[in-house]
Amino acid sequence: MSRVLFSSVAMAGCFTKTLQKCIAGRHVRSFAVPQRRLSLGFEVFSYAEVGEYQSFKDCRQLFRKPQALFLHGLVSRKYHLGIPYQKKVDIHQNPVSNGVMNLEEWEGLKRNWNKEFRHKDFNTYLASVVVAYMKEDNYSLAKSILEKAKQEEPNLPAALFDYYCHLCFKCCDKEGLNWCLDIVKENQSKLDEGNVRSLMNGLCQGDNWKVNGLKLLEIAIDEAITLTPRVYEPLLVAASKHNDSKLIIKLLSEMVGKDLIPSRDACISIFSTLTCGSNENAVNSDFEKIIFNLLNFFKIKRHYMSKEEIFALKNWFERNKSASWKTSLTRISPDGKCKSCGHTLDKMTLTSKEFKTLRDQVTEKVIYGEDIFQKTRPDEFEAFTHFVKEGGPYDIVVDGLNVARLIQKRHPSRMLRQVIVYLVQVCGYKCLVLGRRHMLSGSGTWQPKYMNAVTDLADCFFTENISQDDPFMLYATLHSGPRCMYMTRDMLRDHKALLDPEVHLSFIKWQRTHQMSPVNFIDGKLICKPIRKHDTVVQSSGDTWHIPYDDDQSPRYSYQVPIDWLCARKT
């Protein structure tokens, strides 16, 4: 382990970042953060694989200076360890005459590799040349390079074979795609997650799309390749264009079995091409079965379609001649009624078994599993559980610190008192207020006259100032029973990821129906966001369909729900 002495804290900090990057790139094994600072701002860093130097100036042979940084108001340099320079491939060094590489240009490419890139494996060099042309969208030229490589060595390495499959698809080379399929049939290990999608895309554009696509799918399943919705997409699109309802049903059944949701493009193609006529009852029945089964699958998965998918589905309902459907894009009122047809949607409920499982798993994985005792003392949380057991059950648990900051211009302790007075005296709730010890300090922010009123009206538990609020609030609410609500503007985003998938869904349902999120306090009345107790999933009553969808304008978090719906009803 060697040392370097810096005469500037700025230089030392800059060098630290450089070493961290080098360690990440494995150019340096390790280094030690300085444990002491010398007089005049000197800092000492120890690191491996570098010689002994007494000053920064003496280190210059190990460093290059590609750019300047402005640190602490002074111009300083960012120094990098002297890592050997990797020369980049210049595809314009050997220009190609007519957009397709001939034999002479191929030999020139090999000479260039032998002269300047001998340290690289030839196939690696070739791959970098192909990628460079692909970045310029010059697919035909990139493919011609691989054609020359294929002529010399038909057994292309895996990386080049992947590129060749992709380029055959991009160039619509049916002959090349069939060659790739033949290679895969002979040597199934050639097929991998990198090329299966390109091959499927290309093969499904040909005349033998069904035979070739199903064969490729069979090989992929035999090779235990992880199949994604994007692999099924080309085959689903081709099947829908050819009105092959049996194949669509087969593929969708496979996807449901693998818990895969069809891609957006696949759904749009299915909705856009499957048309129900008035005289083909068997076909109509198959097509309706496909669409309605797909919608029911979306209901189970709580999947929300995009606006493009909804427009395609809306057009499908309107084109369906076997039944008359009236459609509209609408919204649902807070009480769960459709503003278009007046139908009341199903409520979001938890069974007693689901609630018990949720309570137990939140206690085990979120409260104790997060190692709560890093944020609070064991005796404090034990005292709290005893407090809830003796004083509960409660009607509502209030995050006191969060609610007190509801209106910035209003005094926090006065704001908290007004909210608690409203909840207890107006609403008649039995209330538990969670707060921090500093709220009892009697400071200007937390005036005793207001805090005394809060403690007189409600049960209050004040934790240490470093303690987390969320575990206390979750514990008190869940252990007060399924009717207990909680009040906070925090969306508890970090806790859902710790739960099992089924319980995660129960948590979302419970959160949406039990969280009161205040937004204002006007004329002695607390204004909260409306609690939407209707379930925001695809719903059907036989003669009606209500389908929520995303507006695609902004990302939506798991605790947020779509507000736009498609309403379809028989007339």
XYZ file of C-alpha atoms in Angstrom:
571
model
C 0.000 0.000 0.000
C 1.509 3.338 -1.106
C 0.833 6.967 -0.320
C 0.316 10.270 -2.119
C 0.414 13.636 -0.332
C -1.767 16.452 -1.690
C -1.366 20.119 -0.912
C -4.991 20.891 -1.746
C -8.213 19.508 -0.361
C -9.769 20.101 -3.792
C -7.112 18.003 -5.507
C -7.475 15.302 -2.884
C -11.236 15.144 -3.361
C -10.832 15.041 -7.129
C -8.303 12.233 -6.838
C -10.693 10.295 -4.580
C -13.408 10.283 -7.244
C -10.886 9.197 -9.877
C -9.689 6.293 -7.763
C -13.265 5.210 -7.083
C -13.926 5.050 -10.825
C -10.711 3.144 -11.404
C -11.611 0.644 -8.698
C -15.016 0.176 -10.319
C -13.174 -0.523 -13.588
C -10.742 -2.807 -11.747
C -7.681 -0.765 -12.721
C -6.859 -0.356 -9.018
C -7.661 -2.944 -6.391
C -8.392 -0.682 -3.435
C -7.651 2.572 -1.653
C -8.106 3.918 1.846
C -10.043 7.089 2.660
C -7.849 9.551 4.610
C -8.120 9.138 8.356
C -6.376 12.392 9.257
C -5.847 15.855 7.852
C -2.421 17.469 8.167
C -1.732 21.139 8.707
C -2.306 23.608 5.874
C -5.045 21.403 4.429
C -2.771 18.531 3.397
C -4.451 15.151 2.955
C -2.894 11.710 2.627
C -4.407 8.937 0.514
C -3.204 5.356 0.486
C -3.865 3.137 -2.501
C -2.607 -0.006 -4.166
C -0.598 -0.557 -7.359
C 0.876 2.961 -7.444
C 4.430 3.872 -6.484
C 5.688 6.044 -3.618
C 5.451 9.796 -4.289
C 5.873 12.831 -2.098
C 3.937 15.434 -4.051
C 1.240 15.682 -6.655
C 3.712 17.095 -9.161
C 5.823 13.943 -8.989
C 2.793 11.839 -9.917
C 2.264 13.388 -13.316
C 3.719 10.492 -15.288
C 0.815 8.365 -14.020
C -1.878 10.843 -14.964
C -3.467 12.390 -17.998
C -5.360 15.691 -17.972
C -8.350 15.517 -20.333
C -10.507 18.218 -18.804
C -10.609 21.020 -16.275
C -12.853 21.245 -13.244
C -13.716 24.321 -11.221
C -13.399 23.437 -7.550
C -13.646 25.855 -4.614
C -13.567 28.800 -7.013
C -10.140 27.845 -8.391
C -9.263 26.190 -11.674
C -7.985 22.704 -10.979
C -7.345 19.664 -13.140
C -9.017 16.270 -12.984
C -6.299 13.666 -13.216
C -6.857 10.121 -14.362
C -4.667 7.091 -13.906
C -2.635 6.302 -16.996
C -4.803 3.530 -18.422
C -3.721 2.325 -21.909
C -5.662 4.141 -24.623
C -8.148 1.968 -26.509
C -8.233 3.060 -30.124
C -11.714 3.323 -31.600
C -12.728 1.689 -34.855
C -13.041 4.226 -37.690
C -15.469 2.823 -40.244
C -14.686 5.665 -42.661
C -11.027 4.656 -42.854
C -11.908 1.981 -45.430
C -14.727 3.495 -47.528
C -17.077 1.150 -49.363
C -17.849 1.992 -52.954
C -21.471 1.008 -53.596
C -22.940 0.348 -50.151
C -22.169 -3.376 -50.280
C -18.750 -4.700 -49.328
C -16.954 -6.531 -52.138
C -14.097 -9.007 -51.847
C -11.345 -6.396 -52.245
C -12.845 -4.166 -49.538
C -13.251 -7.218 -47.295
C -9.538 -7.975 -47.654
C -8.786 -4.321 -46.861
C -10.871 -4.610 -43.695
C -8.835 -7.628 -42.605
C -5.566 -5.810 -43.369
C -6.708 -2.880 -41.229
C -7.414 -5.270 -38.348
C -4.020 -6.948 -38.782
C -2.253 -3.575 -38.825
C -3.973 -1.575 -36.080
C -6.207 -3.889 -34.030
C -4.164 -7.056 -33.770
C -4.602 -6.974 -29.984
C -8.315 -7.648 -30.555
C -9.871 -10.934 -31.558
C -10.933 -10.655 -35.209
C -14.562 -11.524 -34.479
C -14.662 -8.893 -31.732
C -13.238 -6.337 -34.170
C -15.760 -7.390 -36.796
C -18.617 -7.001 -34.326
C -17.472 -3.455 -33.487
C -17.400 -2.565 -37.208
C -20.898 -3.980 -37.699
C -22.220 -2.065 -34.676
C -20.651 1.152 -36.002
C -22.498 0.782 -39.312
C -25.730 -0.141 -37.529
C -25.506 3.071 -35.499
C -25.531 4.938 -38.826
C -28.577 2.884 -39.927
C -26.472 1.379 -42.718
C -27.952 -2.085 -42.283
C -27.297 -3.372 -45.795
C -23.571 -2.651 -45.550
C -23.340 -4.158 -42.069
C -25.120 -7.259 -43.356
C -22.789 -7.558 -46.354
C -19.818 -7.646 -43.958
C -21.356 -10.571 -42.118
C -22.157 -12.262 -45.447
C -18.433 -12.209 -46.231
C -17.646 -13.586 -42.773
C -20.297 -16.296 -43.290
C -18.719 -17.328 -46.591
C -15.361 -17.868 -44.899
C -16.773 -19.477 -41.744
C -20.427 -20.665 -41.936
C -20.407 -21.406 -38.214
C -20.648 -17.786 -37.090
C -19.782 -17.056 -33.438
C -22.753 -16.345 -31.179
C -22.367 -12.543 -31.159
C -22.053 -12.304 -34.961
C -24.949 -14.728 -35.426
C -27.134 -12.492 -33.237
C -26.234 -9.448 -35.341
C -26.852 -11.378 -38.548
C -30.344 -12.399 -37.389
C -31.146 -8.793 -36.518
C -29.811 -7.465 -39.838
C -31.739 -10.050 -41.857
C -34.886 -8.805 -40.128
C -33.983 -5.142 -40.723
C -33.201 -5.796 -44.395
C -36.259 -8.062 -44.883
C -33.963 -10.821 -46.163
C -36.260 -13.860 -46.201
C -33.521 -16.134 -47.533
C -31.161 -15.073 -44.756
C -33.850 -15.570 -42.127
C -34.586 -19.069 -43.387
C -30.840 -19.819 -43.256
C -30.793 -18.648 -39.628
C -33.780 -20.862 -38.824
C -32.060 -23.857 -40.451
C -28.940 -23.196 -38.363
C -31.056 -23.019 -35.219
C -32.820 -26.275 -36.118
C -29.442 -28.013 -36.527
C -27.885 -26.437 -33.457
C -30.559 -25.270 -31.018
C -27.949 -23.776 -28.671
C -27.497 -20.999 -31.260
C -30.870 -19.618 -30.205
C -30.777 -17.293 -27.231
C -32.634 -14.362 -25.718
C -30.603 -11.991 -27.901
C -31.714 -13.299 -31.300
C -35.058 -15.035 -30.747
C -37.012 -11.783 -30.997
C -35.273 -10.657 -34.223
C -35.828 -14.064 -35.795
C -39.481 -14.113 -34.741
C -40.008 -10.600 -36.117
C -38.477 -11.543 -39.455
C -40.022 -14.984 -39.879
C -43.541 -13.731 -39.113
C -43.346 -11.361 -42.094
C -42.948 -14.217 -44.583
C -45.441 -16.516 -46.271
C -44.687 -19.411 -43.912
C -45.121 -17.227 -40.838
C -47.201 -19.749 -38.916
C -45.031 -22.846 -39.446
C -41.741 -21.008 -38.936
C -42.981 -18.960 -35.975
C -44.364 -21.967 -34.116
C -41.192 -23.960 -34.827
C -39.040 -21.163 -33.441
C -41.292 -20.924 -30.386
C -40.989 -24.678 -29.863
C -37.173 -24.522 -30.010
C -37.125 -21.572 -27.602
C -39.259 -23.495 -25.100
C -37.043 -26.600 -25.480
C -33.946 -24.477 -24.824
C -35.589 -22.962 -21.704
C -35.166 -19.461 -23.108
C -36.973 -16.810 -21.084
C -39.855 -15.732 -23.301
C -41.160 -12.184 -23.064
C -44.319 -10.601 -24.486
C -42.130 -9.116 -27.237
C -41.292 -12.626 -28.493
C -44.978 -13.542 -28.792
C -45.895 -10.166 -30.287
C -44.968 -10.806 -33.991
C -46.796 -14.147 -34.014
C -49.892 -12.621 -32.386
C -49.858 -9.724 -34.860
C -49.543 -12.094 -37.833
C -52.286 -14.369 -36.487
C -54.659 -11.442 -35.986
C -53.979 -10.134 -39.509
C -54.879 -13.554 -40.906
C -57.912 -13.883 -38.571
C -56.481 -17.102 -37.129
C -58.587 -17.146 -33.973
C -57.486 -20.633 -32.882
C -53.810 -19.680 -32.916
C -54.520 -16.437 -31.040
C -56.404 -18.363 -28.350
C -53.526 -20.870 -28.129
C -50.846 -18.162 -27.829
C -52.807 -16.113 -25.304
C -53.417 -19.247 -23.222
C -49.659 -19.901 -23.206
C -48.985 -16.324 -22.139
C -51.563 -16.511 -19.357
C -49.927 -19.728 -18.163
C -46.556 -17.962 -18.099
C -48.110 -14.895 -16.405
C -47.193 -12.687 -19.385
C -49.271 -9.661 -20.370
C -49.516 -9.158 -24.167
C -47.619 -6.128 -25.424
C -49.341 -2.925 -26.462
C -48.724 -3.493 -30.190
C -50.093 -7.038 -29.982
C -53.281 -5.832 -28.275
C -53.756 -3.000 -30.765
C -53.353 -5.453 -33.650
C -55.867 -7.888 -32.129
C -58.415 -5.131 -31.462
C -57.894 -3.536 -34.886
C -58.071 -6.617 -37.122
C -60.524 -9.030 -35.485
C -63.896 -7.998 -36.882
C -67.190 -9.597 -35.919
C -69.529 -9.816 -38.905
C -73.280 -10.311 -38.760
C -73.502 -13.728 -40.480
C -70.516 -15.661 -39.152
C -71.752 -16.777 -35.738
C -68.916 -19.238 -35.032
C -66.251 -16.685 -35.953
C -68.041 -13.971 -33.999
C -68.151 -16.192 -30.940
C -64.411 -16.935 -31.198
C -63.478 -13.287 -31.645
C -65.655 -12.123 -28.763
C -64.219 -14.887 -26.604
C -60.674 -13.703 -27.383
C -61.415 -10.073 -26.555
C -63.439 -10.728 -23.413
C -60.984 -13.333 -22.064
C -58.174 -10.854 -22.622
C -60.073 -8.169 -20.703
C -60.752 -10.581 -17.838
C -57.038 -11.436 -17.725
C -56.272 -7.717 -17.441
C -58.727 -7.596 -14.542
C -56.897 -10.392 -12.704
C -53.499 -8.756 -13.308
C -54.854 -5.269 -12.520
C -53.319 -4.161 -15.793
C -54.130 -0.757 -17.280
C -54.137 -0.340 -21.034
C -52.731 2.674 -22.846
C -54.829 5.286 -24.609
C -53.918 3.804 -28.035
C -55.124 0.358 -26.939
C -58.369 1.829 -25.600
C -59.076 3.663 -28.869
C -58.515 0.402 -30.787
C -60.806 -1.463 -28.360
C -63.437 1.280 -28.609
C -63.407 0.914 -32.405
C -63.740 -2.871 -32.044
C -66.903 -2.486 -29.960
C -68.328 -0.060 -32.524
C -67.456 -2.382 -35.458
C -68.954 -5.429 -33.747
C -72.045 -6.191 -35.831
C -73.082 -9.253 -33.855
C -74.262 -6.907 -31.073
C -74.924 -3.190 -30.834
C -72.566 -1.425 -28.418
C -72.521 2.209 -27.365
C -69.123 3.436 -26.181
C -67.823 6.589 -24.536
C -64.702 7.820 -22.784
C -65.777 8.874 -19.318
C -64.856 9.193 -15.656
C -66.161 7.674 -12.443
C -67.573 9.782 -9.609
C -66.083 9.391 -6.090
C -69.093 7.300 -5.054
C -68.333 4.801 -7.846
C -70.952 5.733 -10.464
C -70.148 5.922 -14.172
C -70.853 9.441 -15.440
C -71.859 8.037 -18.823
C -74.278 5.192 -18.047
C -74.878 5.600 -14.285
C -73.772 2.046 -13.492
C -72.268 1.598 -9.997
C -68.909 -0.159 -9.998
C -67.901 -2.914 -7.608
C -66.296 -1.773 -4.360
C -62.739 -2.547 -3.381
C -62.932 -4.806 -0.338
C -60.675 -7.072 1.687
C -61.917 -10.321 3.165
C -61.217 -10.959 6.845
C -58.628 -13.558 5.820
C -56.875 -11.106 3.468
C -56.841 -8.432 6.170
C -55.371 -10.807 8.752
C -52.654 -11.918 6.298
C -51.895 -8.276 5.502
C -51.677 -7.315 9.180
C -49.400 -10.244 10.019
C -47.071 -9.723 7.066
C -46.798 -5.947 7.529
C -45.927 -6.567 11.179
C -43.363 -9.231 10.289
C -41.745 -7.844 7.119
C -42.294 -4.088 7.211
C -42.239 -3.209 10.898
C -39.794 -5.752 12.289
C -38.253 -6.804 8.972
C -36.936 -3.316 8.270
C -34.856 -3.606 11.439
C -36.937 -0.950 13.129
C -34.602 -0.880 16.113
C -32.037 0.992 14.023
C -34.496 3.898 14.124
C -36.030 3.432 17.567
C -35.282 1.736 20.864
C -36.770 -1.732 21.556
C -38.282 -0.544 24.828
C -39.936 2.405 23.034
C -41.698 0.209 20.478
C -42.641 -2.313 23.155
C -44.187 0.513 25.177
C -46.087 1.624 22.077
C -47.549 -1.845 21.391
C -48.687 -2.002 25.028
C -50.156 1.524 24.666
C -52.197 0.489 21.595
C -53.360 -2.729 23.231
C -54.650 -0.860 26.280
C -56.108 2.207 24.544
C -57.332 0.724 21.270
C -59.040 0.017 19.054
C -59.073 3.464 17.408
C -61.236 4.909 14.661
C -58.394 6.931 13.159
C -54.618 7.235 13.612
C -53.162 10.668 12.800
C -49.603 11.436 11.703
C -49.406 14.545 13.888
C -46.235 16.060 12.454
C -47.434 15.599 8.880
C -50.904 17.031 9.499
C -49.551 19.976 11.518
C -47.701 21.170 8.391
C -50.873 21.072 6.284
C -51.005 24.840 5.744
C -47.619 26.557 5.678
C -48.814 29.973 6.841
C -50.699 28.555 9.807
C -49.110 27.800 13.175
C -48.338 24.009 13.272
C -49.616 23.357 16.807
C -52.759 25.405 16.161
C -53.316 23.549 12.880
C -53.000 20.199 14.647
C -55.450 21.276 17.366
C -58.033 22.374 14.781
C -57.820 19.044 12.953
C -58.112 16.977 16.151
C -61.062 19.069 17.388
C -62.818 18.443 14.070
C -62.124 14.692 14.094
C -63.125 14.155 17.733
C -65.923 16.645 18.351
C -67.488 16.943 14.888
C -66.892 13.467 13.450
C -66.991 11.615 16.778
C -63.841 9.591 16.123
C -61.711 7.944 18.780
C -58.350 9.325 17.764
C -54.685 8.378 18.267
C -52.129 11.094 17.493
C -48.531 10.129 16.756
C -45.905 12.797 17.272
C -42.293 13.487 18.218
C -40.864 14.484 21.593
C -39.868 17.944 20.361
C -43.571 18.740 19.904
C -43.814 18.872 23.735
C -40.857 21.241 24.097
C -43.038 24.328 24.605
C -41.215 26.226 21.853
C -42.765 28.928 19.715
C -43.649 26.403 17.034
C -45.345 24.019 19.468
C -47.232 26.207 21.922
C -48.364 24.401 25.123
C -51.928 25.758 25.018
C -52.567 24.077 21.676
C -50.671 20.864 22.466
C -52.512 20.512 25.802
C -55.813 20.695 23.922
C -54.619 17.919 21.599
C -53.597 15.635 24.483
C -56.930 16.300 26.233
C -58.991 15.321 23.202
C -57.068 12.308 21.897
C -54.666 9.584 22.934
C -51.161 10.748 22.068
C -47.868 8.909 21.755
C -44.692 10.927 21.222
C -41.644 9.036 19.948
C -37.988 9.993 20.057
C -37.030 12.616 17.501
C -34.999 10.086 15.483
C -37.738 7.465 15.360
C -39.634 6.615 12.175
C -43.347 7.441 12.102
C -44.554 4.926 9.513
C -44.051 1.660 11.467
C -45.904 3.103 14.475
C -48.785 4.329 12.303
C -49.097 1.064 10.361
C -49.013 -1.010 13.531
C -51.652 1.069 15.331
C -54.005 1.208 12.328
C -53.829 -2.466 11.389
C -54.120 -3.644 15.008
C -57.196 -1.452 15.509
C -59.162 -3.555 13.039
C -60.361 -3.327 9.415
C -62.470 -0.203 10.036
C -59.673 1.968 11.398
C -58.479 4.784 9.097
C -55.191 6.667 9.128
C -54.443 10.263 8.199
C -51.258 11.406 6.485
C -50.165 12.969 3.218
C -47.290 10.488 2.960
C -48.000 7.736 0.412
C -45.953 5.005 2.194
C -44.165 4.134 -1.065
C -41.180 2.356 0.477
C -43.051 -0.357 2.355
C -44.999 -2.172 -0.374
C -41.860 -3.595 -1.995
C -41.175 -5.724 1.096
C -44.434 -7.645 0.780
C -45.289 -10.777 -1.192
C -47.072 -10.064 -4.528
C -50.511 -11.154 -3.274
C -50.170 -9.207 -0.034
C -48.777 -6.251 -1.981
C -52.097 -6.103 -3.815
C -53.990 -6.302 -0.513
C -51.860 -3.435 0.833
C -52.749 -1.269 -2.179
C -56.461 -2.005 -1.691
C -56.220 -1.288 2.037
C -54.252 1.913 1.475
C -56.684 3.276 -1.109
C -59.703 2.651 1.112
C -58.233 3.564 4.517
C -56.000 6.587 3.955
C -57.379 10.066 4.593
C -55.152 12.613 2.883
C -55.933 16.196 4.029
C -55.570 19.051 1.549
C -57.040 22.068 3.381
C -58.934 23.306 6.440
C -61.619 25.902 5.658
C -64.315 27.373 7.914
C -63.799 24.792 10.626
C -64.026 21.876 8.179
C -61.258 19.498 7.153
C -61.052 18.926 3.400
C -59.551 15.582 2.346
C -58.997 13.942 -1.001
C -62.027 11.801 -1.858
C -61.547 8.137 -1.009
C -62.457 6.163 -4.104
C -63.758 2.878 -2.745
C -64.662 1.424 -6.144
C -62.193 -1.057 -7.566
C -60.084 0.423 -10.374
C -59.886 -2.694 -12.550
C -61.728 -3.921 -15.629
C -65.339 -4.576 -14.630
C -68.187 -6.278 -16.472
C -71.830 -6.954 -15.698
C -72.635 -8.848 -18.897
C -74.229 -5.962 -20.765
C -71.628 -3.376 -19.715
C -67.851 -3.080 -19.670
C -65.923 -0.457 -17.723
C -62.204 -0.377 -18.463
C -59.715 2.011 -16.800
C -56.756 3.219 -18.846
C -53.653 5.359 -18.562
C -53.555 8.718 -20.295
C -49.853 8.185 -21.243
C -49.111 11.797 -20.291
C -47.199 11.218 -17.083
C -45.873 8.218 -15.142
C -48.274 6.824 -12.564
C -47.098 5.383 -9.267
C -48.595 2.199 -7.822
C -50.556 4.135 -5.205
C -52.182 6.304 -7.893
C -55.195 5.148 -9.886
C -56.321 5.980 -13.435
C -59.157 8.455 -13.642
C -60.095 7.828 -17.295
C -62.394 4.961 -18.278
C -63.929 3.389 -21.367
C -67.637 2.655 -20.944
C -69.203 0.129 -23.352
C -72.812 -1.000 -23.010
C -75.206 -2.988 -25.144
C -78.161 -1.096 -26.565
